[in-house]
PDB file of N, CA and C in Angstrom:
ATOM      1  N   UNK A   1     -41.114  14.265  -6.556  1.00 45.00           N
ATOM      2  CA  UNK A   1     -42.843  15.268  -6.893  1.00 45.00           C
ATOM      3  C   UNK A   1     -42.591  15.874  -5.486  1.00 45.00           C
ATOM      4  N   UNK A   2     -41.683  15.951  -4.724  1.00 46.00           N
ATOM      5  CA  UNK A   2     -41.630  16.690  -3.118  1.00 46.00           C
ATOM      6  C   UNK A   2     -42.635  16.542  -2.542  1.00 46.00           C
ATOM      7  N   UNK A   3     -43.020  14.863  -2.499  1.00 47.00           N
ATOM      8  CA  UNK A   3     -43.745  14.777  -1.067  1.00 47.00           C
ATOM      9  C   UNK A   3     -42.634  13.889   0.406  1.00 47.00           C
ATOM     10  N   UNK A   4     -41.537  13.974  -0.626  1.00 49.00           N
ATOM     11  CA  UNK A   4     -40.782  13.581   1.110  1.00 49.00           C
ATOM     12  C   UNK A   4     -39.928  12.144   0.653  1.00 49.00           C
ATOM     13  N   UNK A   5     -40.575  11.649  -0.161  1.00 49.00           N
ATOM     14  CA  UNK A   5     -40.618  10.033  -0.569  1.00 49.00           C
ATOM     15  C   UNK A   5     -39.456   9.784  -1.369  1.00 49.00           C
ATOM     16  N   UNK A   6     -38.109   9.717  -1.381  1.00 55.00           N
ATOM     17  CA  UNK A   6     -37.186   9.163  -2.227  1.00 55.00           C
ATOM     18  C   UNK A   6     -37.325   8.342  -3.366  1.00 55.00           C
ATOM     19  N   UNK A   7     -37.154   8.842  -4.508  1.00 55.00           N
ATOM     20  CA  UNK A   7     -37.453   7.556  -5.686  1.00 55.00           C
ATOM     21  C   UNK A   7     -36.698   6.551  -5.537  1.00 55.00           C
ATOM     22  N   UNK A   8     -36.469   5.614  -6.025  1.00 57.00           N
ATOM     23  CA  UNK A   8     -35.912   4.315  -6.601  1.00 57.00           C
ATOM     24  C   UNK A   8     -35.533   4.709  -8.068  1.00 57.00           C
ATOM     25  N   UNK A   9     -33.976   5.165  -8.594  1.00 55.00           N
ATOM     26  CA  UNK A   9     -33.552   5.665  -9.318  1.00 55.00           C
ATOM     27  C   UNK A   9     -32.379   4.617  -9.493  1.00 55.00           C
ATOM     28  N   UNK A  10     -31.492   4.637 -10.556  1.00 62.00           N
ATOM     29  CA  UNK A  10     -30.615   4.131 -11.159  1.00 62.00           C
ATOM     30  C   UNK A  10     -29.582   4.865 -10.463  1.00 62.00           C
ATOM     31  N   UNK A  11     -29.409   5.743 -10.726  1.00 68.00           N
ATOM     32  CA  UNK A  11     -28.190   6.553 -10.133  1.00 68.00           C
ATOM     33  C   UNK A  11     -28.172   6.630  -8.129  1.00 68.00           C
ATOM     34  N   UNK A  12     -26.734   6.449  -7.968  1.00 70.00           N
ATOM     35  CA  UNK A  12     -26.508   6.487  -6.917  1.00 70.00           C
ATOM     36  C   UNK A  12     -26.949   7.547  -5.908  1.00 70.00           C
ATOM     37  N   UNK A  13     -27.683   7.642  -4.616  1.00 82.00           N
ATOM     38  CA  UNK A  13     -27.786   8.924  -4.016  1.00 82.00           C
ATOM     39  C   UNK A  13     -26.834   9.607  -3.466  1.00 82.00           C
ATOM     40  N   UNK A  14     -27.065  10.829  -3.455  1.00 81.00           N
ATOM     41  CA  UNK A  14     -25.973  12.246  -3.039  1.00 81.00           C
ATOM     42  C   UNK A  14     -25.225  11.427  -1.673  1.00 81.00           C
ATOM     43  N   UNK A  15     -26.335  11.236  -0.355  1.00 85.00           N
ATOM     44  CA  UNK A  15     -25.498  10.159   0.172  1.00 85.00           C
ATOM     45  C   UNK A  15     -24.222   9.427   0.559  1.00 85.00           C
ATOM     46  N   UNK A  16     -24.819   8.762  -0.403  1.00 87.00           N
ATOM     47  CA  UNK A  16     -24.271   7.317  -1.068  1.00 87.00           C
ATOM     48  C   UNK A  16     -23.278   7.493  -1.573  1.00 87.00           C
ATOM     49  N   UNK A  17     -22.798   8.226  -2.413  1.00 88.00           N
ATOM     50  CA  UNK A  17     -21.310   9.039  -2.797  1.00 88.00           C
ATOM     51  C   UNK A  17     -20.772   9.418  -1.975  1.00 88.00           C
ATOM     52  N   UNK A  18     -21.311  10.400  -1.433  1.00 90.00           N
ATOM     53  CA  UNK A  18     -20.404  11.476  -0.279  1.00 90.00           C
ATOM     54  C   UNK A  18     -19.655  10.090   1.245  1.00 90.00           C
ATOM     55  N   UNK A  19     -20.217   9.767   1.112  1.00 92.00           N
ATOM     56  CA  UNK A  19     -20.003   7.765   1.963  1.00 92.00           C
ATOM     57  C   UNK A  19     -18.654   7.353   1.395  1.00 92.00           C
ATOM     58  N   UNK A  20     -19.142   7.021   0.208  1.00 92.00           N
ATOM     59  CA  UNK A  20     -18.035   6.171  -0.402  1.00 92.00           C
ATOM     60  C   UNK A  20     -16.676   6.843  -0.733  1.00 92.00           C
ATOM     61  N   UNK A  21     -16.872   8.119  -0.997  1.00 93.00           N
ATOM     62  CA  UNK A  21     -15.862   9.203  -1.262  1.00 93.00           C
ATOM     63  C   UNK A  21     -15.190   9.469   0.424  1.00 93.00           C
ATOM     64  N   UNK A  22     -15.795   9.391   1.102  1.00 95.00           N
ATOM     65  CA  UNK A  22     -14.855   9.260   2.467  1.00 95.00           C
ATOM     66  C   UNK A  22     -14.587   8.183   2.812  1.00 95.00           C
ATOM     67  N   UNK A  23     -14.746   7.068   2.352  1.00 95.00           N
ATOM     68  CA  UNK A  23     -14.124   5.798   2.474  1.00 95.00           C
ATOM     69  C   UNK A  23     -12.816   5.644   1.793  1.00 95.00           C
ATOM     70  N   UNK A  24     -13.164   6.177   0.601  1.00 95.00           N
ATOM     71  CA  UNK A  24     -12.029   5.486  -0.165  1.00 95.00           C
ATOM     72  C   UNK A  24     -10.939   6.820   0.072  1.00 95.00           C
ATOM     73  N   UNK A  25     -11.586   7.998   0.733  1.00 96.00           N
ATOM     74  CA  UNK A  25     -10.603   8.726   1.003  1.00 96.00           C
ATOM     75  C   UNK A  25      -9.650   8.672   2.174  1.00 96.00           C
ATOM     76  N   UNK A  26     -10.216   7.791   3.051  1.00 95.00           N
ATOM     77  CA  UNK A  26      -9.676   7.482   4.163  1.00 95.00           C
ATOM     78  C   UNK A  26      -8.704   6.665   3.841  1.00 95.00           C
ATOM     79  N   UNK A  27      -9.313   5.522   2.868  1.00 94.00           N
ATOM     80  CA  UNK A  27      -8.314   4.425   2.533  1.00 94.00           C
ATOM     81  C   UNK A  27      -6.792   4.752   2.121  1.00 94.00           C
ATOM     82  N   UNK A  28      -7.017   5.818   1.223  1.00 94.00           N
ATOM     83  CA  UNK A  28      -6.100   6.359   0.670  1.00 94.00           C
ATOM     84  C   UNK A  28      -4.781   7.029   1.528  1.00 94.00           C
ATOM     85  N   UNK A  29      -5.796   7.838   2.619  1.00 95.00           N
ATOM     86  CA  UNK A  29      -4.791   8.355   3.688  1.00 95.00           C
ATOM     87  C   UNK A  29      -4.005   7.316   4.749  1.00 95.00           C
ATOM     88  N   UNK A  30      -4.736   6.438   5.001  1.00 93.00           N
ATOM     89  CA  UNK A  30      -4.197   5.041   5.635  1.00 93.00           C
ATOM     90  C   UNK A  30      -2.772   4.527   4.472  1.00 93.00           C
ATOM     91  N   UNK A  31      -3.158   4.508   3.482  1.00 90.00           N
ATOM     92  CA  UNK A  31      -1.983   4.197   2.740  1.00 90.00           C
ATOM     93  C   UNK A  31      -1.359   4.622   2.636  1.00 90.00           C
ATOM     94  N   UNK A  32      -1.269   6.034   2.424  1.00 90.00           N
ATOM     95  CA  UNK A  32       0.046   6.954   2.719  1.00 90.00           C
ATOM     96  C   UNK A  32       0.858   7.205   4.042  1.00 90.00           C
ATOM     97  N   UNK A  33       0.004   6.833   4.833  1.00 91.00           N
ATOM     98  CA  UNK A  33       0.909   6.803   6.556  1.00 91.00           C
ATOM     99  C   UNK A  33       1.558   5.475   6.450  1.00 91.00           C
ATOM    100  N   UNK A  34       1.022   4.378   5.821  1.00 89.00           N
ATOM    101  CA  UNK A  34       1.631   3.169   6.066  1.00 89.00           C
ATOM    102  C   UNK A  34       3.235   3.440   5.074  1.00 89.00           C
ATOM    103  N   UNK A  35       2.842   4.116   4.287  1.00 84.00           N
ATOM    104  CA  UNK A  35       4.246   4.081   3.008  1.00 84.00           C
ATOM    105  C   UNK A  35       4.803   4.915   3.641  1.00 84.00           C
ATOM    106  N   UNK A  36       4.500   6.032   4.740  1.00 87.00           N
ATOM    107  CA  UNK A  36       5.633   6.720   5.169  1.00 87.00           C
ATOM    108  C   UNK A  36       6.397   5.855   6.395  1.00 87.00           C
ATOM    109  N   UNK A  37       5.426   5.524   6.484  1.00 88.00           N
ATOM    110  CA  UNK A  37       6.298   4.575   8.133  1.00 88.00           C
ATOM    111  C   UNK A  37       7.115   3.423   7.775  1.00 88.00           C
ATOM    112  N   UNK A  38       6.636   2.657   6.367  1.00 83.00           N
ATOM    113  CA  UNK A  38       7.650   1.620   5.879  1.00 83.00           C
ATOM    114  C   UNK A  38       8.972   2.633   5.042  1.00 83.00           C
ATOM    115  N   UNK A  39       8.707   3.533   4.708  1.00 82.00           N
ATOM    116  CA  UNK A  39       9.880   4.609   4.274  1.00 82.00           C
ATOM    117  C   UNK A  39      10.657   4.837   5.377  1.00 82.00           C
ATOM    118  N   UNK A  40      10.537   5.102   6.463  1.00 84.00           N
ATOM    119  CA  UNK A  40      11.196   5.464   7.562  1.00 84.00           C
ATOM    120  C   UNK A  40      11.956   4.745   7.955  1.00 84.00           C
ATOM    121  N   UNK A  41      10.857   3.332   8.064  1.00 83.00           N
ATOM    122  CA  UNK A  41      11.841   1.612   8.835  1.00 83.00           C
ATOM    123  C   UNK A  41      13.042   1.686   7.915  1.00 83.00           C
ATOM    124  N   UNK A  42      12.621   1.598   6.217  1.00 79.00           N
ATOM    125  CA  UNK A  42      13.364   0.847   5.532  1.00 79.00           C
ATOM    126  C   UNK A  42      15.036   1.710   5.551  1.00 79.00           C
ATOM    127  N   UNK A  43      14.878   3.349   5.288  1.00 78.00           N
ATOM    128  CA  UNK A  43      15.709   3.947   5.116  1.00 78.00           C
ATOM    129  C   UNK A  43      16.724   4.114   6.538  1.00 78.00           C
ATOM    130  N   UNK A  44      15.972   3.873   7.684  1.00 79.00           N
ATOM    131  CA  UNK A  44      16.544   4.116   9.142  1.00 79.00           C
ATOM    132  C   UNK A  44      17.750   2.717   8.910  1.00 79.00           C
ATOM    133  N   UNK A  45      16.864   1.436   8.693  1.00 79.00           N
ATOM    134  CA  UNK A  45      17.169  -0.049   8.699  1.00 79.00           C
ATOM    135  C   UNK A  45      18.322  -0.129   7.732  1.00 79.00           C
ATOM    136  N   UNK A  46      18.025  -0.052   6.662  1.00 78.00           N
ATOM    137  CA  UNK A  46      19.158  -0.399   5.856  1.00 78.00           C
ATOM    138  C   UNK A  46      20.516   0.858   5.966  1.00 78.00           C
ATOM    139  N   UNK A  47      19.857   1.768   6.335  1.00 78.00           N
ATOM    140  CA  UNK A  47      21.595   2.990   6.542  1.00 78.00           C
ATOM    141  C   UNK A  47      22.238   2.294   8.182  1.00 78.00           C
ATOM    142  N   UNK A  48      21.601   2.007   8.993  1.00 81.00           N
ATOM    143  CA  UNK A  48      22.400   1.684  10.159  1.00 81.00           C
ATOM    144  C   UNK A  48      23.187   0.450   9.299  1.00 81.00           C
ATOM    145  N   UNK A  49      22.493  -0.794   8.795  1.00 80.00           N
ATOM    146  CA  UNK A  49      23.008  -1.857   8.438  1.00 80.00           C
ATOM    147  C   UNK A  49      24.284  -1.474   7.575  1.00 80.00           C
ATOM    148  N   UNK A  50      24.048  -0.720   6.842  1.00 79.00           N
ATOM    149  CA  UNK A  50      25.175  -0.416   5.560  1.00 79.00           C
ATOM    150  C   UNK A  50      26.268   0.174   6.519  1.00 79.00           C
ATOM    151  N   UNK A  51      26.122   1.105   7.417  1.00 82.00           N
ATOM    152  CA  UNK A  51      27.137   1.886   7.959  1.00 82.00           C
ATOM    153  C   UNK A  51      27.771   0.650   8.850  1.00 82.00           C
ATOM    154  N   UNK A  52      27.209  -0.209   9.349  1.00 85.00           N
ATOM    155  CA  UNK A  52      28.238  -1.095  10.611  1.00 85.00           C
ATOM    156  C   UNK A  52      28.836  -2.256   9.434  1.00 85.00           C
ATOM    157  N   UNK A  53      28.106  -2.893   8.255  1.00 82.00           N
ATOM    158  CA  UNK A  53      29.104  -3.053   7.060  1.00 82.00           C
ATOM    159  C   UNK A  53      29.897  -2.752   6.798  1.00 82.00           C
ATOM    160  N   UNK A  54      29.947  -1.323   6.323  1.00 82.00           N
ATOM    161  CA  UNK A  54      31.251  -0.277   6.230  1.00 82.00           C
ATOM    162  C   UNK A  54      32.112  -0.299   6.905  1.00 82.00           C
ATOM    163  N   UNK A  55      31.757  -0.248   8.223  1.00 87.00           N
ATOM    164  CA  UNK A  55      32.491   0.039   9.675  1.00 87.00           C
ATOM    165  C   UNK A  55      33.816  -1.602   9.312  1.00 87.00           C
ATOM    166  N   UNK A  56      32.702  -2.537   9.453  1.00 88.00           N
ATOM    167  CA  UNK A  56      33.877  -4.145   9.551  1.00 88.00           C
ATOM    168  C   UNK A  56      34.188  -4.088   8.578  1.00 88.00           C
ATOM    169  N   UNK A  57      34.098  -3.636   6.688  1.00 84.00           N
ATOM    170  CA  UNK A  57      35.201  -3.839   6.203  1.00 84.00           C
ATOM    171  C   UNK A  57      36.176  -3.184   6.170  1.00 84.00           C
ATOM    172  N   UNK A  58      36.223  -1.909   6.500  1.00 85.00           N
ATOM    173  CA  UNK A  58      37.215  -0.595   6.536  1.00 85.00           C
ATOM    174  C   UNK A  58      37.886  -1.097   7.438  1.00 85.00           C
ATOM    175  N   UNK A  59      37.588  -2.035   8.649  1.00 89.00           N
ATOM    176  CA  UNK A  59      38.242  -2.373   9.959  1.00 89.00           C
ATOM    177  C   UNK A  59      38.935  -3.709   9.309  1.00 89.00           C
ATOM    178  N   UNK A  60      38.228  -4.472   8.412  1.00 90.00           N
ATOM    179  CA  UNK A  60      38.857  -5.952   8.201  1.00 90.00           C
ATOM    180  C   UNK A  60      39.767  -5.482   6.964  1.00 90.00           C
ATOM    181  N   UNK A  61      40.098  -4.618   6.197  1.00 86.00           N
ATOM    182  CA  UNK A  61      41.020  -4.039   4.943  1.00 86.00           C
ATOM    183  C   UNK A  61      42.159  -3.540   5.800  1.00 86.00           C
ATOM    184  N   UNK A  62      41.917  -2.591   6.763  1.00 88.00           N
ATOM    185  CA  UNK A  62      43.121  -2.113   7.592  1.00 88.00           C
ATOM    186  C   UNK A  62      43.878  -2.878   8.375  1.00 88.00           C
ATOM    187  N   UNK A  63      43.304  -3.918   8.989  1.00 91.00           N
ATOM    188  CA  UNK A  63      43.952  -4.707   9.581  1.00 91.00           C
ATOM    189  C   UNK A  63      44.871  -6.012   8.721  1.00 91.00           C
ATOM    190  N   UNK A  64      44.067  -6.031   7.791  1.00 90.00           N
ATOM    191  CA  UNK A  64      45.069  -6.819   6.738  1.00 90.00           C
ATOM    192  C   UNK A  64      46.202  -6.355   6.233  1.00 90.00           C
ATOM    193  N   UNK A  65      45.920  -4.509   5.580  1.00 88.00           N
ATOM    194  CA  UNK A  65      46.953  -4.033   5.144  1.00 88.00           C
ATOM    195  C   UNK A  65      48.041  -3.545   6.391  1.00 88.00           C
ATOM    196  N   UNK A  66      47.885  -4.075   7.954  1.00 88.00           N
ATOM    197  CA  UNK A  66      48.631  -3.832   8.270  1.00 88.00           C
ATOM    198  C   UNK A  66      49.827  -5.133   9.196  1.00 88.00           C
ATOM    199  N   UNK A  67      48.730  -6.173   8.346  1.00 92.00           N
ATOM    200  CA  UNK A  67      49.723  -7.314   8.823  1.00 92.00           C
ATOM    201  C   UNK A  67      50.710  -7.449   7.799  1.00 92.00           C
ATOM    202  N   UNK A  68      50.457  -7.027   6.874  1.00 90.00           N
ATOM    203  CA  UNK A  68      51.421  -7.298   5.929  1.00 90.00           C
ATOM    204  C   UNK A  68      53.168  -6.911   6.139  1.00 90.00           C
ATOM    205  N   UNK A  69      53.784  -7.986   4.933  1.00 91.00           N
ATOM    206  CA  UNK A  69      55.398  -7.572   5.190  1.00 91.00           C
ATOM    207  C   UNK A  69      55.930  -6.504   5.214  1.00 91.00           C
ATOM    208  N   UNK A  70      56.864  -6.107   5.606  1.00 89.00           N
ATOM    209  CA  UNK A  70      57.338  -4.531   5.327  1.00 89.00           C
ATOM    210  C   UNK A  70      57.656  -4.266   3.580  1.00 89.00           C
ATOM    211  N   UNK A  71      58.331  -5.298   2.748  1.00 90.00           N
ATOM    212  CA  UNK A  71      58.840  -5.498   1.540  1.00 90.00           C
ATOM    213  C   UNK A  71      57.278  -5.190   0.542  1.00 90.00           C
ATOM    214  N   UNK A  72      55.781  -5.161   1.157  1.00 88.00           N
ATOM    215  CA  UNK A  72      54.915  -5.049   0.383  1.00 88.00           C
ATOM    216  C   UNK A  72      54.282  -3.669   0.435  1.00 88.00           C
ATOM    217  N   UNK A  73      54.835  -3.126   1.292  1.00 87.00           N
ATOM    218  CA  UNK A  73      54.698  -1.238   0.932  1.00 87.00           C
ATOM    219  C   UNK A  73      55.628  -0.595   0.347  1.00 87.00           C
ATOM    220  N   UNK A  74      56.883  -1.106  -0.096  1.00 88.00           N
ATOM    221  CA  UNK A  74      57.726  -0.795  -1.019  1.00 88.00           C
ATOM    222  C   UNK A  74      57.135  -0.533  -2.450  1.00 88.00           C
ATOM    223  N   UNK A  75      56.384  -1.795  -2.747  1.00 89.00           N
ATOM    224  CA  UNK A  75      55.780  -1.978  -4.176  1.00 89.00           C
ATOM    225  C   UNK A  75      54.942  -0.686  -4.463  1.00 89.00           C
ATOM    226  N   UNK A  76      55.151  -0.163  -5.808  1.00 89.00           N
ATOM    227  CA  UNK A  76      54.396   1.214  -6.005  1.00 89.00           C
ATOM    228  C   UNK A  76      52.773   0.995  -5.795  1.00 89.00           C
ATOM    229  N   UNK A  77      51.695  -0.168  -6.126  1.00 89.00           N
ATOM    230  CA  UNK A  77      50.639   0.040  -6.139  1.00 89.00           C
ATOM    231  C   UNK A  77      50.553  -0.027  -4.555  1.00 89.00           C
ATOM    232  N   UNK A  78      51.271  -0.153  -3.623  1.00 87.00           N
ATOM    233  CA  UNK A  78      50.733  -0.162  -2.200  1.00 87.00           C
ATOM    234  C   UNK A  78      51.415   1.055  -1.272  1.00 87.00           C
ATOM    235  N   UNK A  79      51.494   2.148  -2.571  1.00 88.00           N
ATOM    236  CA  UNK A  79      51.855   3.526  -2.052  1.00 88.00           C
ATOM    237  C   UNK A  79      50.591   3.537  -0.480  1.00 88.00           C
ATOM    238  N   UNK A  80      51.228   4.739   0.038  1.00 87.00           N
ATOM    239  CA  UNK A  80      50.086   5.116   0.918  1.00 87.00           C
ATOM    240  C   UNK A  80      48.785   5.988   0.630  1.00 87.00           C
ATOM    241  N   UNK A  81      49.279   6.515  -0.412  1.00 89.00           N
ATOM    242  CA  UNK A  81      47.959   6.685  -1.046  1.00 89.00           C
ATOM    243  C   UNK A  81      47.298   6.091  -1.984  1.00 89.00           C
ATOM    244  N   UNK A  82      47.872   5.337  -3.007  1.00 89.00           N
ATOM    245  CA  UNK A  82      46.717   3.976  -3.415  1.00 89.00           C
ATOM    246  C   UNK A  82      46.109   3.167  -2.541  1.00 89.00           C
ATOM    247  N   UNK A  83      46.907   3.230  -1.144  1.00 88.00           N
ATOM    248  CA  UNK A  83      45.812   2.142  -0.187  1.00 88.00           C
ATOM    249  C   UNK A  83      44.901   3.176   0.366  1.00 88.00           C
ATOM    250  N   UNK A  84      45.270   4.182   0.917  1.00 87.00           N
ATOM    251  CA  UNK A  84      43.844   4.854   1.579  1.00 87.00           C
ATOM    252  C   UNK A  84      42.894   5.458   0.548  1.00 87.00           C
ATOM    253  N   UNK A  85      43.373   5.713  -0.831  1.00 88.00           N
ATOM    254  CA  UNK A  85      42.386   5.361  -2.208  1.00 88.00           C
ATOM    255  C   UNK A  85      41.276   4.211  -2.030  1.00 88.00           C
ATOM    256  N   UNK A  86      42.005   3.258  -2.463  1.00 85.00           N
ATOM    257  CA  UNK A  86      41.564   1.816  -2.366  1.00 85.00           C
ATOM    258  C   UNK A  86      40.477   1.576  -1.099  1.00 85.00           C
ATOM    259  N   UNK A  87      41.197   1.826   0.124  1.00 83.00           N
ATOM    260  CA  UNK A  87      40.262   1.762   1.269  1.00 83.00           C
ATOM    261  C   UNK A  87      38.891   2.629   1.069  1.00 83.00           C
ATOM    262  N   UNK A  88      38.978   4.024   0.701  1.00 82.00           N
ATOM    263  CA  UNK A  88      37.903   4.583   0.919  1.00 82.00           C
ATOM    264  C   UNK A  88      36.683   4.227  -0.286  1.00 82.00           C
ATOM    265  N   UNK A  89      37.600   4.004  -1.515  1.00 86.00           N
ATOM    266  CA  UNK A  89      36.720   3.973  -2.671  1.00 86.00           C
ATOM    267  C   UNK A  89      36.224   2.298  -2.582  1.00 86.00           C
ATOM    268  N   UNK A  90      36.637   1.043  -2.623  1.00 82.00           N
ATOM    269  CA  UNK A  90      36.282   0.265  -2.553  1.00 82.00           C
ATOM    270  C   UNK A  90      34.990  -0.423  -1.203  1.00 82.00           C
ATOM    271  N   UNK A  91      35.415   0.163  -0.040  1.00 76.00           N
ATOM    272  CA  UNK A  91      34.721  -0.133   0.773  1.00 76.00           C
ATOM    273  C   UNK A  91      33.532   0.467   0.699  1.00 76.00           C
ATOM    274  N   UNK A  92      33.547   1.944   0.213  1.00 75.00           N
ATOM    275  CA  UNK A  92      32.311   2.660   0.016  1.00 75.00           C
ATOM    276  C   UNK A  92      31.491   2.034  -1.145  1.00 75.00           C
ATOM    277  N   UNK A  93      31.886   1.312  -2.169  1.00 81.00           N
ATOM    278  CA  UNK A  93      31.336   1.281  -3.279  1.00 81.00           C
ATOM    279  C   UNK A  93      29.989   0.109  -2.685  1.00 81.00           C
ATOM    280  N   UNK A  94      31.413  -1.201  -1.973  1.00 78.00           N
ATOM    281  CA  UNK A  94      30.385  -2.257  -1.338  1.00 78.00           C
ATOM    282  C   UNK A  94      29.285  -1.841  -0.864  1.00 78.00           C
ATOM    283  N   UNK A  95      29.471  -0.629   0.479  1.00 71.00           N
ATOM    284  CA  UNK A  95      28.218  -0.262   1.485  1.00 71.00           C
ATOM    285  C   UNK A  95      27.048   0.744   0.658  1.00 71.00           C
ATOM    286  N   UNK A  96      27.492   0.902  -0.822  1.00 72.00           N
ATOM    287  CA  UNK A  96      26.533   1.689  -1.515  1.00 72.00           C
ATOM    288  C   UNK A  96      25.742   0.567  -2.328  1.00 72.00           C
ATOM    289  N   UNK A  97      25.993  -0.033  -2.751  1.00 74.00           N
ATOM    290  CA  UNK A  97      25.554  -1.234  -3.312  1.00 74.00           C
ATOM    291  C   UNK A  97      24.591  -2.170  -2.561  1.00 74.00           C
ATOM    292  N   UNK A  98      25.087  -2.826  -1.131  1.00 73.00           N
ATOM    293  CA  UNK A  98      24.560  -3.073   0.126  1.00 73.00           C
ATOM    294  C   UNK A  98      23.319  -2.320   0.181  1.00 73.00           C
ATOM    295  N   UNK A  99      23.143  -1.225   0.406  1.00 70.00           N
ATOM    296  CA  UNK A  99      22.484  -0.516   1.385  1.00 70.00           C
ATOM    297  C   UNK A  99      21.559   0.270   0.649  1.00 70.00           C
ATOM    298  N   UNK A 100      22.027   1.410   0.144  1.00 70.00           N
ATOM    299  CA  UNK A 100      20.530   2.216  -0.506  1.00 70.00           C
ATOM    300  C   UNK A 100      20.070   1.639  -1.903  1.00 70.00           C
ATOM    301  N   UNK A 101      21.039   0.848  -2.527  1.00 73.00           N
ATOM    302  CA  UNK A 101      20.515   0.511  -3.760  1.00 73.00           C
ATOM    303  C   UNK A 101      19.435  -0.751  -3.422  1.00 73.00           C
ATOM    304  N   UNK A 102      20.174  -1.357  -2.492  1.00 75.00           N
ATOM    305  CA  UNK A 102      18.788  -2.696  -2.101  1.00 75.00           C
ATOM    306  C   UNK A 102      17.644  -2.008  -1.776  1.00 75.00           C
ATOM    307  N   UNK A 103      17.649  -1.064  -0.852  1.00 75.00           N
ATOM    308  CA  UNK A 103      16.380  -0.946  -0.053  1.00 75.00           C
ATOM    309  C   UNK A 103      15.548  -0.335  -1.234  1.00 75.00           C
ATOM    310  N   UNK A 104      16.157   0.233  -2.425  1.00 78.00           N
ATOM    311  CA  UNK A 104      15.397   0.991  -3.136  1.00 78.00           C
ATOM    312  C   UNK A 104      14.852  -0.050  -4.543  1.00 78.00           C
ATOM    313  N   UNK A 105      15.532  -1.230  -4.268  1.00 79.00           N
ATOM    314  CA  UNK A 105      15.331  -2.331  -5.459  1.00 79.00           C
ATOM    315  C   UNK A 105      13.622  -3.013  -4.396  1.00 79.00           C
ATOM    316  N   UNK A 106      13.905  -3.195  -3.112  1.00 77.00           N
ATOM    317  CA  UNK A 106      12.879  -4.186  -2.495  1.00 77.00           C
ATOM    318  C   UNK A 106      11.782  -2.933  -2.376  1.00 77.00           C
ATOM    319  N   UNK A 107      11.554  -1.469  -2.198  1.00 77.00           N
ATOM    320  CA  UNK A 107      11.055  -0.541  -2.189  1.00 77.00           C
ATOM    321  C   UNK A 107      10.102  -1.202  -3.851  1.00 77.00           C
ATOM    322  N   UNK A 108      11.270  -0.924  -4.854  1.00 80.00           N
ATOM    323  CA  UNK A 108      10.598  -0.973  -5.981  1.00 80.00           C
ATOM    324  C   UNK A 108       9.687  -2.621  -6.590  1.00 80.00           C
ATOM    325  N   UNK A 109       9.997  -3.570  -6.056  1.00 82.00           N
ATOM    326  CA  UNK A 109       9.462  -4.557  -6.291  1.00 82.00           C
ATOM    327  C   UNK A 109       8.284  -4.654  -5.320  1.00 82.00           C
ATOM    328  N   UNK A 110       8.035  -4.343  -4.483  1.00 77.00           N
ATOM    329  CA  UNK A 110       6.812  -4.119  -3.150  1.00 77.00           C
ATOM    330  C   UNK A 110       6.020  -3.619  -4.288  1.00 77.00           C
ATOM    331  N   UNK A 111       6.317  -2.242  -4.449  1.00 76.00           N
ATOM    332  CA  UNK A 111       5.593  -1.227  -5.144  1.00 76.00           C
ATOM    333  C   UNK A 111       4.568  -2.363  -6.529  1.00 76.00           C
ATOM    334  N   UNK A 112       5.854  -3.026  -7.034  1.00 77.00           N
ATOM    335  CA  UNK A 112       5.025  -3.820  -7.853  1.00 77.00           C
ATOM    336  C   UNK A 112       4.113  -4.481  -7.801  1.00 77.00           C
ATOM    337  N   UNK A 113       4.518  -5.267  -6.558  1.00 77.00           N
ATOM    338  CA  UNK A 113       3.676  -6.510  -6.600  1.00 77.00           C
ATOM    339  C   UNK A 113       2.561  -6.064  -5.907  1.00 77.00           C
ATOM    340  N   UNK A 114       2.142  -5.002  -5.060  1.00 65.00           N
ATOM    341  CA  UNK A 114       0.939  -4.552  -4.885  1.00 65.00           C
ATOM    342  C   UNK A 114       0.321  -3.681  -5.899  1.00 65.00           C
TER     343      UNK A 114
END
């Protein structure tokens, strides 16, 4: 009516809508920042542990190869090319399964839970 008195109505006031929009926008920014921080922690943590596991596995496999008898190297399956290929392939597969894919599965489960 132009008297400067707010009317009581069913619709929310413009200030309330702006305030709620600001609150929800702040919540979304906070969630995004938290996700970014957690993603960096997940990637770096699992990356470091995966690399350490790969190093330990390669060291153990190579040490076991060196501990074999000389006749073991004469077998066709134990040629230098096969041994180096096995060392590269098998250890890399184990580290890929334990590192990155585990992190992705953890992130997916966390997303589904939340």
